[in-house]
PDB file of C-alpha atoms in Angstrom:
ATOM      1  CA  MET A 140      40.299-136.678  37.506  1.00 58.00           C
ATOM      2  CA  ALA A 141      37.586-139.319  37.249  1.00 73.00           C
ATOM      3  CA  LEU A 142      34.133-138.436  38.508  1.00 73.00           C
ATOM      4  CA  ASN A 143      32.642-140.568  41.251  1.00 80.00           C
ATOM      5  CA  GLN A 144      29.636-142.709  40.401  1.00 81.00           C
ATOM      6  CA  GLU A 145      27.171-140.468  42.195  1.00 77.00           C
ATOM      7  CA  LEU A 146      28.187-137.360  40.224  1.00 74.00           C
ATOM      8  CA  SER A 147      28.312-139.321  36.950  1.00 79.00           C
ATOM      9  CA  ASP A 148      24.780-140.589  37.528  1.00 79.00           C
ATOM     10  CA  LEU A 149      23.610-137.068  38.405  1.00 73.00           C
ATOM     11  CA  LEU A 150      24.948-135.653  35.124  1.00 72.00           C
ATOM     12  CA  LYS A 151      23.431-138.485  33.109  1.00 76.00           C
ATOM     13  CA  GLY A 152      20.106-137.853  34.837  1.00 77.00           C
ATOM     14  CA  HIS A 153      20.278-134.149  33.997  1.00 71.00           C
ATOM     15  CA  PHE A 154      20.858-135.022  30.339  1.00 71.00           C
ATOM     16  CA  LYS A 155      17.904-137.404  30.302  1.00 75.00           C
ATOM     17  CA  SER A 156      15.541-134.988  32.080  1.00 76.00           C
ATOM     18  CA  PRO A 157      17.096-131.518  31.896  1.00 76.00           C
ATOM     19  CA  PRO A 158      16.341-129.224  34.860  1.00 71.00           C
ATOM     20  CA  LYS A 159      15.843-125.502  34.358  1.00 72.00           C
ATOM     21  CA  ASP A 160      19.560-124.704  34.638  1.00 73.00           C
ATOM     22  CA  VAL A 161      20.384-126.807  31.559  1.00 73.00           C
ATOM     23  CA  ALA A 162      17.208-126.084  29.598  1.00 75.00           C
ATOM     24  CA  TYR A 163      19.355-125.599  26.462  1.00 79.00           C
ATOM     25  CA  ILE A 164      19.431-129.385  26.122  1.00 75.00           C
ATOM     26  CA  ARG A 165      15.668-129.505  25.702  1.00 80.00           C
ATOM     27  CA  THR A 166      15.896-126.644  23.180  1.00 79.00           C
ATOM     28  CA  MET A 167      18.623-128.423  21.214  1.00 77.00           C
ATOM     29  CA  ARG A 168      16.501-131.575  21.082  1.00 77.00           C
ATOM     30  CA  THR A 169      13.475-129.706  19.787  1.00 77.00           C
ATOM     31  CA  GLU A 170      15.346-127.644  17.199  1.00 76.00           C
ATOM     32  CA  SER A 171      17.323-130.558  15.773  1.00 73.00           C
ATOM     33  CA  ARG A 172      14.548-133.120  15.302  1.00 71.00           C
ATOM     34  CA  HIS A 173      14.006-132.332  11.630  1.00 73.00           C
ATOM     35  CA  LYS A 174      17.654-131.793  10.688  1.00 81.00           C
ATOM     36  CA  THR A 175      19.842-133.925   8.453  1.00 91.00           C
ATOM     37  CA  CYS A 176      22.051-136.216  10.503  1.00 93.00           C
ATOM     38  CA  PRO A 177      25.536-134.616  10.470  1.00 92.00           C
ATOM     39  CA  MET A 178      27.186-137.976  11.108  1.00 94.00           C
ATOM     40  CA  CYS A 179      25.847-139.965   8.151  1.00 96.00           C
ATOM     41  CA  GLY A 180      23.632-137.647   6.062  1.00 96.00           C
ATOM     42  CA  SER A 181      20.352-139.468   6.684  1.00 95.00           C
ATOM     43  CA  PHE A 182      17.050-137.662   7.109  1.00 91.00           C
ATOM     44  CA  HIS A 183      16.263-139.555  10.306  1.00 79.00           C
ATOM     45  CA  SER A 184      17.846-137.271  12.878  1.00 67.00           C
ATOM     46  CA  GLY A 185      15.724-137.085  15.999  1.00 70.00           C
ATOM     47  CA  THR A 186      17.944-137.762  18.921  1.00 79.00           C
ATOM     48  CA  LEU A 187      20.467-135.594  20.674  1.00 86.00           C
ATOM     49  CA  ASP A 188      23.435-137.838  21.258  1.00 87.00           C
ATOM     50  CA  HIS A 189      26.949-137.607  22.629  1.00 90.00           C
ATOM     51  CA  TYR A 190      30.095-137.486  20.509  1.00 93.00           C
ATOM     52  CA  LEU A 191      32.214-138.521  23.509  1.00 94.00           C
ATOM     53  CA  PRO A 192      30.057-141.291  24.988  1.00 90.00           C
ATOM     54  CA  GLN A 193      28.629-140.819  28.472  1.00 85.00           C
ATOM     55  CA  HIS A 194      29.994-144.173  29.565  1.00 83.00           C
ATOM     56  CA  GLY A 195      33.617-143.104  29.237  1.00 86.00           C
ATOM     57  CA  PHE A 196      33.267-139.333  29.481  1.00 89.00           C
ATOM     58  CA  PRO A 197      30.483-138.493  31.984  1.00 86.00           C
ATOM     59  CA  GLU A 198      32.071-135.085  32.635  1.00 87.00           C
ATOM     60  CA  PHE A 199      30.992-134.053  29.113  1.00 87.00           C
ATOM     61  CA  SER A 200      27.407-135.285  29.495  1.00 84.00           C
ATOM     62  CA  LEU A 201      25.991-131.742  29.480  1.00 85.00           C
ATOM     63  CA  PHE A 202      28.638-129.956  27.386  1.00 89.00           C
ATOM     64  CA  SER A 203      26.769-128.474  24.429  1.00 88.00           C
ATOM     65  CA  ARG A 204      29.634-129.055  21.946  1.00 92.00           C
ATOM     66  CA  ASN A 205      29.523-132.726  22.840  1.00 93.00           C
ATOM     67  CA  LEU A 206      25.803-132.975  22.038  1.00 92.00           C
ATOM     68  CA  VAL A 207      25.196-133.977  18.428  1.00 90.00           C
ATOM     69  CA  PRO A 208      21.806-134.144  16.688  1.00 88.00           C
ATOM     70  CA  ALA A 209      22.159-137.589  15.175  1.00 89.00           C
ATOM     71  CA  CYS A 210      20.238-140.626  14.036  1.00 91.00           C
ATOM     72  CA  LEU A 211      20.774-144.212  15.125  1.00 89.00           C
ATOM     73  CA  CYS A 212      24.149-144.275  13.358  1.00 93.00           C
ATOM     74  CA  ASN A 213      25.745-142.555  16.343  1.00 89.00           C
ATOM     75  CA  SER A 214      24.327-144.887  18.982  1.00 86.00           C
ATOM     76  CA  ARG A 215      25.304-147.912  16.868  1.00 89.00           C
ATOM     77  CA  ARG A 216      28.983-146.941  17.046  1.00 90.00           C
ATOM     78  CA  ARG A 217      28.727-147.206  20.854  1.00 86.00           C
ATOM     79  CA  ASN A 218      32.079-146.146  22.314  1.00 89.00           C
ATOM     80  CA  LEU A 219      34.044-146.186  19.073  1.00 94.00           C
ATOM     81  CA  LEU A 220      36.072-142.999  18.605  1.00 95.00           C
ATOM     82  CA  ALA A 221      39.252-143.983  16.785  1.00 96.00           C
ATOM     83  CA  GLY A 222      40.846-146.801  14.826  1.00 97.00           C
ATOM     84  CA  GLN A 223      44.217-148.470  15.045  1.00 97.00           C
ATOM     85  CA  GLY A 224      45.855-146.650  12.130  1.00 97.00           C
ATOM     86  CA  PRO A 225      47.383-143.159  12.142  1.00 97.00           C
ATOM     87  CA  GLY A 226      44.718-140.457  11.937  1.00 97.00           C
ATOM     88  CA  GLU A 227      41.792-142.890  12.027  1.00 98.00           C
ATOM     89  CA  ARG A 228      38.915-141.426  14.043  1.00 97.00           C
ATOM     90  CA  VAL A 229      35.254-140.494  13.932  1.00 97.00           C
ATOM     91  CA  LEU A 230      34.675-136.991  12.539  1.00 97.00           C
ATOM     92  CA  HIS A 231      33.207-134.349  14.845  1.00 96.00           C
ATOM     93  CA  PRO A 232      30.302-132.353  13.323  1.00 94.00           C
ATOM     94  CA  TYR A 233      31.301-129.140  15.102  1.00 93.00           C
ATOM     95  CA  TYR A 234      35.058-129.210  14.719  1.00 96.00           C
ATOM     96  CA  ASP A 235      35.873-131.029  11.467  1.00 97.00           C
ATOM     97  CA  ASP A 236      35.558-128.482   8.654  1.00 95.00           C
ATOM     98  CA  CYS A 237      36.099-131.230   6.068  1.00 96.00           C
ATOM     99  CA  LEU A 238      32.457-132.240   6.610  1.00 96.00           C
ATOM    100  CA  THR A 239      31.505-129.243   4.486  1.00 96.00           C
ATOM    101  CA  ASP A 240      33.301-130.868   1.519  1.00 97.00           C
ATOM    102  CA  ARG A 241      31.563-133.419  -0.689  1.00 98.00           C
ATOM    103  CA  LEU A 242      32.935-136.588   0.858  1.00 98.00           C
ATOM    104  CA  VAL A 243      30.586-139.338  -0.335  1.00 98.00           C
ATOM    105  CA  ARG A 244      28.618-140.117  -3.477  1.00 98.00           C
ATOM    106  CA  ALA A 245      26.535-142.995  -4.770  1.00 98.00           C
ATOM    107  CA  LYS A 246      28.008-145.504  -7.187  1.00 98.00           C
ATOM    108  CA  PHE A 247      25.637-147.278  -9.577  1.00 98.00           C
ATOM    109  CA  GLU A 248      26.863-150.234 -11.611  1.00 98.00           C
ATOM    110  CA  ASP A 249      25.052-152.396 -14.165  1.00 97.00           C
ATOM    111  CA  PRO A 250      22.326-149.740 -14.561  1.00 96.00           C
ATOM    112  CA  GLY A 251      18.899-151.139 -15.254  1.00 92.00           C
ATOM    113  CA  GLU A 252      15.978-152.434 -13.266  1.00 92.00           C
ATOM    114  CA  VAL A 253      18.160-153.658 -10.395  1.00 93.00           C
ATOM    115  CA  PRO A 254      21.591-151.982 -10.443  1.00 96.00           C
ATOM    116  CA  ARG A 255      24.371-152.638  -7.997  1.00 98.00           C
ATOM    117  CA  VAL A 256      24.302-149.755  -5.523  1.00 98.00           C
ATOM    118  CA  SER A 257      27.058-148.654  -3.181  1.00 98.00           C
ATOM    119  CA  VAL A 258      28.612-145.507  -1.752  1.00 98.00           C
ATOM    120  CA  VAL A 259      32.187-144.412  -2.372  1.00 98.00           C
ATOM    121  CA  LEU A 260      34.434-141.626  -1.195  1.00 98.00           C
ATOM    122  CA  ALA A 261      34.389-138.542  -3.401  1.00 98.00           C
ATOM    123  CA  ILE A 262      37.811-137.313  -2.266  1.00 97.00           C
ATOM    124  CA  PRO A 263      41.327-138.358  -3.335  1.00 97.00           C
ATOM    125  CA  ASN A 264      43.559-140.280  -0.920  1.00 97.00           C
ATOM    126  CA  THR A 265      45.811-137.207  -0.871  1.00 97.00           C
ATOM    127  CA  HIS A 266      43.170-135.255   1.097  1.00 96.00           C
ATOM    128  CA  ALA A 267      44.683-133.857   4.309  1.00 95.00           C
ATOM    129  CA  ASN A 268      42.076-135.644   6.446  1.00 97.00           C
ATOM    130  CA  TYR A 269      41.797-138.796   4.360  1.00 98.00           C
ATOM    131  CA  ALA A 270      42.516-141.271   7.181  1.00 98.00           C
ATOM    132  CA  ALA A 271      39.833-139.794   9.434  1.00 98.00           C
ATOM    133  CA  ILE A 272      37.315-139.421   6.605  1.00 98.00           C
ATOM    134  CA  ALA A 273      37.853-142.985   5.368  1.00 98.00           C
ATOM    135  CA  PHE A 274      37.479-144.344   8.918  1.00 98.00           C
ATOM    136  CA  HIS A 275      34.292-142.348   9.507  1.00 98.00           C
ATOM    137  CA  PHE A 276      32.934-143.472   6.133  1.00 98.00           C
ATOM    138  CA  ARG A 277      33.700-147.129   6.855  1.00 97.00           C
ATOM    139  CA  GLU A 278      32.492-147.209  10.460  1.00 97.00           C
ATOM    140  CA  ILE A 279      29.536-144.807  10.295  1.00 96.00           C
ATOM    141  CA  VAL A 280      28.191-144.124   6.796  1.00 97.00           C
ATOM    142  CA  GLN A 281      28.544-147.588   5.259  1.00 97.00           C
ATOM    143  CA  LYS A 282      26.749-149.176   8.214  1.00 96.00           C
ATOM    144  CA  THR A 283      23.556-147.171   7.701  1.00 96.00           C
ATOM    145  CA  GLY A 284      20.644-147.799   5.352  1.00 95.00           C
ATOM    146  CA  VAL A 285      22.007-145.351   2.778  1.00 97.00           C
ATOM    147  CA  CYS A 286      22.206-147.930  -0.030  1.00 98.00           C
ATOM    148  CA  GLY A 287      18.568-148.868   0.545  1.00 97.00           C
ATOM    149  CA  HIS A 288      17.602-145.214   0.180  1.00 97.00           C
ATOM    150  CA  LEU A 289      19.668-144.852  -2.999  1.00 98.00           C
ATOM    151  CA  GLY A 290      18.126-147.999  -4.458  1.00 98.00           C
ATOM    152  CA  ASP A 291      14.631-146.699  -3.716  1.00 97.00           C
ATOM    153  CA  GLU A 292      15.427-143.386  -5.416  1.00 98.00           C
ATOM    154  CA  TRP A 293      16.759-145.255  -8.447  1.00 98.00           C
ATOM    155  CA  SER A 294      13.544-147.299  -8.651  1.00 97.00           C
ATOM    156  CA  LYS A 295      11.431-144.148  -8.434  1.00 97.00           C
ATOM    157  CA  MET A 296      13.500-142.575 -11.195  1.00 98.00           C
ATOM    158  CA  LEU A 297      12.940-145.564 -13.472  1.00 97.00           C
ATOM    159  CA  ARG A 298       9.205-145.535 -12.844  1.00 96.00           C
ATOM    160  CA  ARG A 299       8.696-141.778 -13.087  1.00 97.00           C
ATOM    161  CA  PRO A 300      11.901-139.665 -13.339  1.00 98.00           C
ATOM    162  CA  SER A 301      10.417-136.510 -11.828  1.00 97.00           C
ATOM    163  CA  LEU A 302       9.816-138.362  -8.540  1.00 97.00           C
ATOM    164  CA  ALA A 303      13.577-138.612  -8.016  1.00 97.00           C
ATOM    165  CA  VAL A 304      14.692-135.382  -9.719  1.00 97.00           C
ATOM    166  CA  ARG A 305      11.906-132.982 -10.583  1.00 94.00           C
ATOM    167  CA  ALA A 306      13.554-131.561 -13.727  1.00 94.00           C
ATOM    168  CA  LEU A 307      13.934-135.047 -15.240  1.00 97.00           C
ATOM    169  CA  GLY A 308      10.230-134.876 -16.005  1.00 96.00           C
ATOM    170  CA  GLU A 309      10.936-132.387 -18.776  1.00 94.00           C
ATOM    171  CA  ALA A 310      12.180-133.063 -22.303  1.00 94.00           C
ATOM    172  CA  ILE A 311      15.988-133.090 -22.499  1.00 95.00           C
ATOM    173  CA  ASN A 312      17.707-132.635 -25.823  1.00 94.00           C
ATOM    174  CA  HIS A 313      21.426-133.130 -25.317  1.00 97.00           C
ATOM    175  CA  LEU A 314      23.891-134.589 -22.843  1.00 98.00           C
ATOM    176  CA  GLY A 315      25.261-131.222 -21.758  1.00 98.00           C
ATOM    177  CA  GLU A 316      21.763-130.075 -20.850  1.00 97.00           C
ATOM    178  CA  LEU A 317      21.272-133.154 -18.664  1.00 98.00           C
ATOM    179  CA  ARG A 318      24.601-132.574 -16.903  1.00 98.00           C
ATOM    180  CA  GLN A 319      23.715-128.947 -16.186  1.00 98.00           C
ATOM    181  CA  LEU A 320      20.300-129.928 -14.933  1.00 97.00           C
ATOM    182  CA  LEU A 321      21.753-132.477 -12.503  1.00 98.00           C
ATOM    183  CA  GLU A 322      24.470-130.089 -11.334  1.00 98.00           C
ATOM    184  CA  ALA A 323      21.762-127.529 -10.555  1.00 98.00           C
ATOM    185  CA  GLU A 324      19.770-130.201  -8.713  1.00 98.00           C
ATOM    186  CA  LEU A 325      22.857-131.171  -6.726  1.00 98.00           C
ATOM    187  CA  ASP A 326      23.379-127.566  -5.686  1.00 98.00           C
ATOM    188  CA  ARG A 327      19.701-127.318  -4.728  1.00 97.00           C
ATOM    189  CA  GLN A 328      19.858-130.450  -2.578  1.00 97.00           C
ATOM    190  CA  ASP A 329      23.073-129.306  -0.885  1.00 97.00           C
ATOM    191  CA  ASP A 330      21.475-125.987  -0.029  1.00 96.00           C
ATOM    192  CA  SER A 331      18.111-127.404   0.963  1.00 95.00           C
ATOM    193  CA  TYR A 332      19.568-129.895   3.441  1.00 94.00           C
ATOM    194  CA  GLU A 333      22.508-127.665   4.448  1.00 92.00           C
ATOM    195  CA  SER A 334      24.946-130.477   3.755  1.00 95.00           C
ATOM    196  CA  ARG A 335      26.835-131.805   0.744  1.00 97.00           C
ATOM    197  CA  ASN A 336      26.710-135.238   2.281  1.00 97.00           C
ATOM    198  CA  ASN A 337      22.991-135.772   2.726  1.00 97.00           C
ATOM    199  CA  TRP A 338      21.615-138.925   1.142  1.00 98.00           C
ATOM    200  CA  GLN A 339      19.785-137.109  -1.665  1.00 98.00           C
ATOM    201  CA  SER A 340      22.935-135.236  -2.694  1.00 98.00           C
ATOM    202  CA  MET A 341      24.787-138.565  -2.709  1.00 98.00           C
ATOM    203  CA  PHE A 342      22.138-139.893  -5.103  1.00 98.00           C
ATOM    204  CA  VAL A 343      22.357-136.984  -7.544  1.00 98.00           C
ATOM    205  CA  ALA A 344      26.174-136.957  -7.386  1.00 98.00           C
ATOM    206  CA  GLY A 345      26.080-140.625  -8.388  1.00 98.00           C
ATOM    207  CA  LEU A 346      23.972-139.800 -11.451  1.00 98.00           C
ATOM    208  CA  LEU A 347      26.716-137.419 -12.603  1.00 98.00           C
ATOM    209  CA  ASP A 348      29.192-140.303 -12.902  1.00 98.00           C
ATOM    210  CA  PRO A 349      29.952-140.250 -16.674  1.00 98.00           C
ATOM    211  CA  PRO A 350      28.848-143.839 -17.502  1.00 98.00           C
ATOM    212  CA  ILE A 351      25.582-143.347 -15.579  1.00 98.00           C
ATOM    213  CA  LEU A 352      25.030-139.946 -17.141  1.00 98.00           C
ATOM    214  CA  GLN A 353      25.382-141.518 -20.598  1.00 98.00           C
ATOM    215  CA  TRP A 354      22.995-144.374 -19.688  1.00 98.00           C
ATOM    216  CA  LEU A 355      20.445-141.959 -18.245  1.00 98.00           C
ATOM    217  CA  PHE A 356      20.558-139.696 -21.301  1.00 98.00           C
ATOM    218  CA  ALA A 357      20.107-142.657 -23.656  1.00 97.00           C
ATOM    219  CA  HIS A 358      17.012-143.797 -21.768  1.00 97.00           C
ATOM    220  CA  LEU A 359      15.532-140.325 -21.344  1.00 97.00           C
ATOM    221  CA  THR A 360      15.788-139.764 -25.101  1.00 96.00           C
ATOM    222  CA  ARG A 361      14.703-143.266 -26.174  1.00 94.00           C
ATOM    223  CA  PRO A 362      12.701-143.022 -29.431  1.00 93.00           C
ATOM    224  CA  GLY A 363       8.959-142.979 -28.793  1.00 93.00           C
ATOM    225  CA  ARG A 364       9.290-142.161 -25.098  1.00 94.00           C
ATOM    226  CA  HIS A 365       7.358-139.141 -23.786  1.00 95.00           C
ATOM    227  CA  PRO A 366       8.572-136.863 -20.940  1.00 95.00           C
ATOM    228  CA  ASP A 367       8.273-138.428 -17.485  1.00 96.00           C
ATOM    229  CA  GLU A 368       7.322-141.841 -18.809  1.00 96.00           C
ATOM    230  CA  PRO A 369       9.198-144.868 -17.374  1.00 96.00           C
ATOM    231  CA  LEU A 370      12.834-145.126 -18.378  1.00 96.00           C
ATOM    232  CA  ILE A 371      12.713-148.835 -19.119  1.00 90.00           C
ATOM    233  CA  ALA A 372      10.030-151.245 -20.232  1.00 78.00           C
ATOM    234  CA  TRP A 373       8.760-153.069 -17.160  1.00 65.00           C
ATOM    235  CA  ASN A 374       8.151-156.791 -17.302  1.00 59.00           C
ATOM    236  CA  ALA A 375       4.592-157.994 -17.105  1.00 45.00           C
ATOM    237  CA  PRO A 376       3.756-159.951 -13.913  1.00 50.00           C
ATOM    238  CA  GLY A 377       5.363-163.368 -14.026  1.00 43.00           C
ATOM    239  CA  GLU A 378       7.951-162.389 -16.621  1.00 41.00           C
ATOM    240  CA  VAL A 379      11.641-162.179 -15.870  1.00 43.00           C
ATOM    241  CA  ASN A 380      14.572-160.575 -17.620  1.00 44.00           C
ATOM    242  CA  LEU A 381      16.537-163.115 -19.613  1.00 40.00           C
ATOM    243  CA  PRO A 382      20.277-162.735 -20.167  1.00 38.00           C
ATOM    244  CA  THR A 383      21.214-161.356 -23.568  1.00 35.00           C
TER     245      THR A 383
END
């Protein structure tokens, strides 16, 4: 049964300025401001938003399981909930257990001063929820500023490795040691942000890609380089890299 306009407006007003009877909304807003966005993994959560949009589902305006601590990624999707293909839909942070899996990682190509940076799915297409995950990834995650964040972290790592991954500031002697160090960092980031799909975990997971791991080890152990010095030789102002 559809709600009449007056009742719909009343519920929307209660969400915007919660009265005493629905004070939990104010509490949820306060407690979620510093959390990782469960929709895209960014660190910019700060709004309490609706999974089922108020416009089409005003009856769920105050339902706590419909209130998601999210960043702008959720408001950008507007009323989008599902795609045209079988199983295509936006994942729900409270009900989709697959969000606890590692779903997304960074992909770095042409490593160097300005690599190509993207994000890719970290699951096989045989995953039971692949259609929903791929839709969510395409419509939510890829439309955020995640690649800008990953590019910034890469630049910090080139300039001073410990700024991106603290342990990279130490001397590393063999490839296996580097892999273990990054795996430990990945576990630390997952635990710290309570998500395997936060943007920093995506970054570290991308460094564990074998070709990038090899490139990183070669530059960390470059002859004459001291721990935590830049990974590559920076051009002087006015100079440019020439093709080789």
